[in-house]
C-alpha cells in the first residue's frame, strides 16, 4: 500500500464494536438499507471505507449517537457466500476526519487526513510483537487449558491481540478510542496495559478464556 493510492474522501461505516485497527479484520452485516447501499457502492468503487467508533450516549440523552473523528481506513470485501449480507473490512491506516460531508443514500461521508498516521503502514509491514499482551493471554489460557494450541495466537498480529483484549475487557467506547488515537501503533500495547492496570479486578480475573 502506497500513500499516493490512499483516498481523501470516503464513505464512513459507524460501528459500536469491534474496533478496527490496522492489521485487523472486522465483519459486519448489511442488515439495513443504508448499509446495503454503502456496501454496494464501496465495492463498485475502489473498495475503501472508513470505520469509526460510535460514541456512547450521555445519560438521559436520546439523540442519535455521535461519531469519533479518528478512525481506520479499510478495504471491504464480501464475506461468506452463504450469507450475502456479510462483509469484511481489513484495516490499513488510521485517519482523522477534517470535514463531514452530506450523507449519500443514508450513510455518512467525510474528507479525511491520514498524514499523521503514515507510520502505520510501515509498522504493519515490519510487525508488532506486543509481547506483554501475548504473555497475559498465554498465562490466563494456560491456567485453564494447558493443552491449548498457541499456534493460533502466534499467527495473530499484535493489533489483533490488542483488539481481542479491548473487547474482552469491560472498557468504555472512550477507552477503546484511546487505543485508536495512540501516537503510534506500537504505543497501543502500552495504552492497553495502562487501561488494564486501573482500579478493580485484575486483567486475569476479567479476561475471558475465548479471547484467542
mmCIF file of C-alpha atoms in Angstrom:
data_model
loop_
_atom_site.group_PDB
_atom_site.id
_atom_site.type_symbol
_atom_site.label_atom_id
_atom_site.label_comp_id
_atom_site.label_asym_id
_atom_site.label_seq_id
_atom_site.Cartn_x
_atom_site.Cartn_y
_atom_site.Cartn_z
ATOM 1 C CA UNK A 1 0.000 0.000 0.000
ATOM 2 C CA UNK A 2 1.447 3.355 -1.099
ATOM 3 C CA UNK A 3 0.287 6.696 0.353
ATOM 4 C CA UNK A 4 -0.305 8.039 -3.163
ATOM 5 C CA UNK A 5 -3.080 5.474 -3.588
ATOM 6 C CA UNK A 6 -4.975 6.372 -0.420
ATOM 7 C CA UNK A 7 -8.306 8.228 -0.821
ATOM 8 C CA UNK A 8 -9.112 11.604 0.686
ATOM 9 C CA UNK A 9 -12.924 11.312 0.519
ATOM 10 C CA UNK A 10 -14.560 8.139 1.798
ATOM 11 C CA UNK A 11 -17.782 6.557 2.921
ATOM 12 C CA UNK A 12 -17.958 6.136 6.689
ATOM 13 C CA UNK A 13 -19.120 2.926 8.365
ATOM 14 C CA UNK A 14 -20.064 3.621 12.005
ATOM 15 C CA UNK A 15 -19.561 0.601 14.276
ATOM 16 C CA UNK A 16 -20.061 0.349 18.020
ATOM 17 C CA UNK A 17 -17.727 -2.651 18.012
ATOM 18 C CA UNK A 18 -15.490 -4.371 17.218
ATOM 19 C CA UNK A 19 -12.719 -1.821 16.962
ATOM 20 C CA UNK A 20 -10.953 -1.810 13.592
ATOM 21 C CA UNK A 21 -7.199 -1.200 13.778
ATOM 22 C CA UNK A 22 -4.603 -1.502 11.013
ATOM 23 C CA UNK A 23 -3.711 -5.147 10.555
ATOM 24 C CA UNK A 24 -7.076 -6.441 11.770
ATOM 25 C CA UNK A 25 -10.263 -7.568 10.030
ATOM 26 C CA UNK A 26 -13.802 -6.988 11.269
ATOM 27 C CA UNK A 27 -17.067 -8.429 9.909
ATOM 28 C CA UNK A 28 -20.381 -6.626 9.723
ATOM 29 C CA UNK A 29 -23.850 -7.453 8.450
ATOM 30 C CA UNK A 30 -25.517 -5.098 5.995
ATOM 31 C CA UNK A 31 -28.888 -5.688 7.614
ATOM 32 C CA UNK A 32 -30.280 -2.217 6.918
ATOM 33 C CA UNK A 33 -30.981 -0.484 3.619
ATOM 34 C CA UNK A 34 -28.351 2.220 4.123
ATOM 35 C CA UNK A 35 -25.722 -0.413 4.914
ATOM 36 C CA UNK A 36 -26.629 -2.295 1.754
ATOM 37 C CA UNK A 37 -26.268 0.919 -0.260
ATOM 38 C CA UNK A 38 -22.913 1.674 1.367
ATOM 39 C CA UNK A 39 -21.590 -1.843 0.739
ATOM 40 C CA UNK A 40 -22.717 -1.925 -2.881
ATOM 41 C CA UNK A 41 -21.281 1.469 -3.742
ATOM 42 C CA UNK A 42 -17.981 0.831 -1.925
ATOM 43 C CA UNK A 43 -17.481 -2.491 -3.704
ATOM 44 C CA UNK A 44 -18.395 -0.956 -7.057
ATOM 45 C CA UNK A 45 -15.799 1.758 -6.418
ATOM 46 C CA UNK A 46 -12.246 1.403 -5.125
ATOM 47 C CA UNK A 47 -13.295 -0.660 -2.111
ATOM 48 C CA UNK A 48 -12.204 1.824 0.556
ATOM 49 C CA UNK A 49 -14.347 2.572 3.602
ATOM 50 C CA UNK A 50 -13.645 4.363 6.863
ATOM 51 C CA UNK A 51 -14.670 2.637 10.089
ATOM 52 C CA UNK A 52 -15.333 4.940 13.044
ATOM 53 C CA UNK A 53 -16.494 4.096 16.547
ATOM 54 C CA UNK A 54 -19.856 5.299 17.772
ATOM 55 C CA UNK A 55 -19.778 7.385 20.958
ATOM 56 C CA UNK A 56 -21.696 6.205 23.976
ATOM 57 C CA UNK A 57 -24.782 8.327 24.763
ATOM 58 C CA UNK A 58 -24.825 10.679 27.697
ATOM 59 C CA UNK A 59 -27.295 9.735 30.461
ATOM 60 C CA UNK A 60 -30.796 10.932 29.631
ATOM 61 C CA UNK A 61 -29.953 11.871 26.027
ATOM 62 C CA UNK A 62 -31.976 10.120 23.330
ATOM 63 C CA UNK A 63 -30.450 11.840 20.298
ATOM 64 C CA UNK A 64 -28.549 9.925 17.639
ATOM 65 C CA UNK A 65 -25.124 8.855 18.804
ATOM 66 C CA UNK A 66 -22.158 10.901 17.647
ATOM 67 C CA UNK A 67 -19.050 9.584 15.943
ATOM 68 C CA UNK A 68 -15.438 9.960 16.951
ATOM 69 C CA UNK A 69 -13.235 11.792 14.466
ATOM 70 C CA UNK A 70 -10.328 9.318 14.322
ATOM 71 C CA UNK A 71 -10.986 6.004 12.633
ATOM 72 C CA UNK A 72 -9.377 3.404 10.414
ATOM 73 C CA UNK A 73 -9.374 3.201 6.635
ATOM 74 C CA UNK A 74 -10.082 -0.292 5.368
ATOM 75 C CA UNK A 75 -10.737 -2.346 2.255
ATOM 76 C CA UNK A 76 -14.111 -4.036 2.054
ATOM 77 C CA UNK A 77 -14.854 -7.437 0.564
ATOM 78 C CA UNK A 78 -17.736 -9.888 0.577
ATOM 79 C CA UNK A 79 -17.964 -12.350 3.457
ATOM 80 C CA UNK A 80 -19.170 -15.935 3.398
ATOM 81 C CA UNK A 81 -21.055 -16.940 0.238
ATOM 82 C CA UNK A 82 -23.849 -18.434 2.323
ATOM 83 C CA UNK A 83 -24.504 -15.034 3.918
ATOM 84 C CA UNK A 84 -24.838 -12.382 1.171
ATOM 85 C CA UNK A 85 -25.330 -9.637 3.772
ATOM 86 C CA UNK A 86 -21.965 -10.307 5.446
ATOM 87 C CA UNK A 87 -18.934 -8.186 4.592
ATOM 88 C CA UNK A 88 -15.371 -7.941 5.867
ATOM 89 C CA UNK A 89 -13.216 -4.835 6.297
ATOM 90 C CA UNK A 90 -9.431 -5.107 6.581
ATOM 91 C CA UNK A 91 -7.743 -2.218 8.415
ATOM 92 C CA UNK A 92 -4.978 -0.318 6.577
ATOM 93 C CA UNK A 93 -4.201 3.035 8.203
ATOM 94 C CA UNK A 94 -5.780 5.371 10.737
ATOM 95 C CA UNK A 95 -7.162 8.751 9.686
ATOM 96 C CA UNK A 96 -8.688 11.920 11.087
ATOM 97 C CA UNK A 97 -11.896 13.463 9.762
ATOM 98 C CA UNK A 98 -11.282 17.017 8.594
ATOM 99 C CA UNK A 99 -14.778 17.684 7.217
ATOM 100 C CA UNK A 100 -18.087 15.867 7.368
ATOM 101 C CA UNK A 101 -19.876 15.823 4.015
ATOM 102 C CA UNK A 102 -23.520 15.412 3.096
ATOM 103 C CA UNK A 103 -24.676 11.801 3.531
ATOM 104 C CA UNK A 104 -25.297 9.733 0.407
ATOM 105 C CA UNK A 105 -28.111 7.177 0.396
ATOM 106 C CA UNK A 106 -28.264 7.273 4.174
ATOM 107 C CA UNK A 107 -24.597 6.749 5.021
ATOM 108 C CA UNK A 108 -22.038 9.337 6.209
ATOM 109 C CA UNK A 109 -19.156 10.610 4.100
ATOM 110 C CA UNK A 110 -16.105 12.607 5.080
ATOM 111 C CA UNK A 111 -12.922 14.244 3.892
ATOM 112 C CA UNK A 112 -10.035 12.688 5.765
ATOM 113 C CA UNK A 113 -6.359 13.242 6.507
ATOM 114 C CA UNK A 114 -4.064 10.310 7.252
ATOM 115 C CA UNK A 115 -0.683 12.112 7.165
ATOM 116 C CA UNK A 116 -0.217 11.965 10.952
ATOM 117 C CA UNK A 117 -0.636 8.190 10.809
ATOM 118 C CA UNK A 118 1.631 7.380 7.857
ATOM 119 C CA UNK A 119 3.894 5.301 10.122
ATOM 120 C CA UNK A 120 1.016 2.806 10.447
ATOM 121 C CA UNK A 121 1.851 1.409 7.004
ATOM 122 C CA UNK A 122 5.479 0.711 7.899
ATOM 123 C CA UNK A 123 4.710 -0.625 11.365
ATOM 124 C CA UNK A 124 2.236 -3.141 9.977
ATOM 125 C CA UNK A 125 4.823 -4.237 7.405
ATOM 126 C CA UNK A 126 7.581 -4.726 9.985
ATOM 127 C CA UNK A 127 5.306 -6.352 12.573
ATOM 128 C CA UNK A 128 4.094 -5.534 16.077
ATOM 129 C CA UNK A 129 5.066 -8.275 18.556
ATOM 130 C CA UNK A 130 3.099 -6.935 21.582
ATOM 131 C CA UNK A 131 4.922 -9.490 23.725
ATOM 132 C CA UNK A 132 3.471 -8.324 27.045
ATOM 133 C CA UNK A 133 -0.102 -8.718 25.828
ATOM 134 C CA UNK A 134 0.636 -12.146 24.410
ATOM 135 C CA UNK A 135 2.140 -13.154 27.756
ATOM 136 C CA UNK A 136 -1.015 -12.094 29.609
ATOM 137 C CA UNK A 137 -3.220 -14.116 27.268
ATOM 138 C CA UNK A 138 -0.925 -17.145 27.447
ATOM 139 C CA UNK A 139 -0.830 -17.115 31.265
ATOM 140 C CA UNK A 140 -4.591 -16.802 31.512
ATOM 141 C CA UNK A 141 -5.337 -19.549 28.991
ATOM 142 C CA UNK A 142 -2.639 -21.934 30.241
ATOM 143 C CA UNK A 143 -4.177 -21.837 33.720
ATOM 144 C CA UNK A 144 -7.397 -23.394 32.469
ATOM 145 C CA UNK A 145 -6.405 -25.016 29.189
ATOM 146 C CA UNK A 146 -2.820 -26.318 29.457
ATOM 147 C CA UNK A 147 -3.209 -28.206 26.170
ATOM 148 C CA UNK A 148 -4.371 -25.145 24.202
ATOM 149 C CA UNK A 149 -2.742 -24.817 20.761
ATOM 150 C CA UNK A 150 -0.988 -21.459 20.939
ATOM 151 C CA UNK A 151 -0.112 -21.505 17.248
ATOM 152 C CA UNK A 152 -3.460 -19.731 16.835
ATOM 153 C CA UNK A 153 -2.176 -16.768 18.826
ATOM 154 C CA UNK A 154 1.242 -16.882 17.190
ATOM 155 C CA UNK A 155 -0.397 -16.261 13.827
ATOM 156 C CA UNK A 156 -2.246 -13.193 15.119
ATOM 157 C CA UNK A 157 -0.876 -9.697 14.503
ATOM 158 C CA UNK A 158 -0.161 -7.543 17.537
ATOM 159 C CA UNK A 159 -3.121 -5.310 16.741
ATOM 160 C CA UNK A 160 -5.346 -8.402 16.568
ATOM 161 C CA UNK A 161 -4.275 -9.318 20.116
ATOM 162 C CA UNK A 162 -4.976 -5.748 21.242
ATOM 163 C CA UNK A 163 -8.399 -5.706 19.598
ATOM 164 C CA UNK A 164 -9.361 -9.025 21.155
ATOM 165 C CA UNK A 165 -8.380 -7.785 24.603
ATOM 166 C CA UNK A 166 -10.045 -4.403 24.108
ATOM 167 C CA UNK A 167 -13.386 -6.097 23.541
ATOM 168 C CA UNK A 168 -12.923 -8.928 26.024
ATOM 169 C CA UNK A 169 -12.464 -6.449 28.874
ATOM 170 C CA UNK A 170 -15.192 -4.047 30.075
ATOM 171 C CA UNK A 171 -13.820 -0.869 28.504
ATOM 172 C CA UNK A 172 -15.953 2.090 27.501
ATOM 173 C CA UNK A 173 -16.061 3.375 23.941
ATOM 174 C CA UNK A 174 -13.852 6.288 25.024
ATOM 175 C CA UNK A 175 -11.267 3.890 26.460
ATOM 176 C CA UNK A 176 -11.261 1.843 23.274
ATOM 177 C CA UNK A 177 -10.912 5.083 21.327
ATOM 178 C CA UNK A 178 -7.759 5.844 23.319
ATOM 179 C CA UNK A 179 -6.225 2.821 21.580
ATOM 180 C CA UNK A 180 -7.306 4.151 18.186
ATOM 181 C CA UNK A 181 -5.724 7.531 18.902
ATOM 182 C CA UNK A 182 -2.417 6.248 20.313
ATOM 183 C CA UNK A 183 0.511 8.256 18.853
ATOM 184 C CA UNK A 184 1.759 5.156 17.041
ATOM 185 C CA UNK A 185 0.602 1.574 16.637
ATOM 186 C CA UNK A 186 3.488 0.478 18.850
ATOM 187 C CA UNK A 187 2.095 2.674 21.637
ATOM 188 C CA UNK A 188 -1.181 0.734 21.605
ATOM 189 C CA UNK A 189 0.328 -2.003 23.771
ATOM 190 C CA UNK A 190 1.352 0.474 26.490
ATOM 191 C CA UNK A 191 -2.008 2.284 26.384
ATOM 192 C CA UNK A 192 -3.836 -1.024 26.750
ATOM 193 C CA UNK A 193 -1.620 -2.158 29.620
ATOM 194 C CA UNK A 194 -2.341 1.139 31.405
ATOM 195 C CA UNK A 195 -6.078 0.656 30.938
ATOM 196 C CA UNK A 196 -5.799 -2.880 32.254
ATOM 197 C CA UNK A 197 -3.924 -1.755 35.371
ATOM 198 C CA UNK A 198 -6.708 0.561 36.513
ATOM 199 C CA UNK A 199 -8.790 0.080 39.671
ATOM 200 C CA UNK A 200 -10.894 -3.029 40.087
ATOM 201 C CA UNK A 201 -10.264 -6.700 39.314
ATOM 202 C CA UNK A 202 -7.005 -7.696 37.692
ATOM 203 C CA UNK A 203 -6.874 -8.396 33.959
ATOM 204 C CA UNK A 204 -6.539 -12.097 34.765
ATOM 205 C CA UNK A 205 -9.906 -12.029 36.527
ATOM 206 C CA UNK A 206 -11.609 -10.214 33.659
ATOM 207 C CA UNK A 207 -10.054 -11.840 30.618
ATOM 208 C CA UNK A 208 -12.401 -14.443 29.072
ATOM 209 C CA UNK A 209 -10.881 -17.733 28.071
ATOM 210 C CA UNK A 210 -12.103 -17.439 24.492
ATOM 211 C CA UNK A 211 -10.052 -14.312 23.764
ATOM 212 C CA UNK A 212 -7.934 -16.312 21.318
#
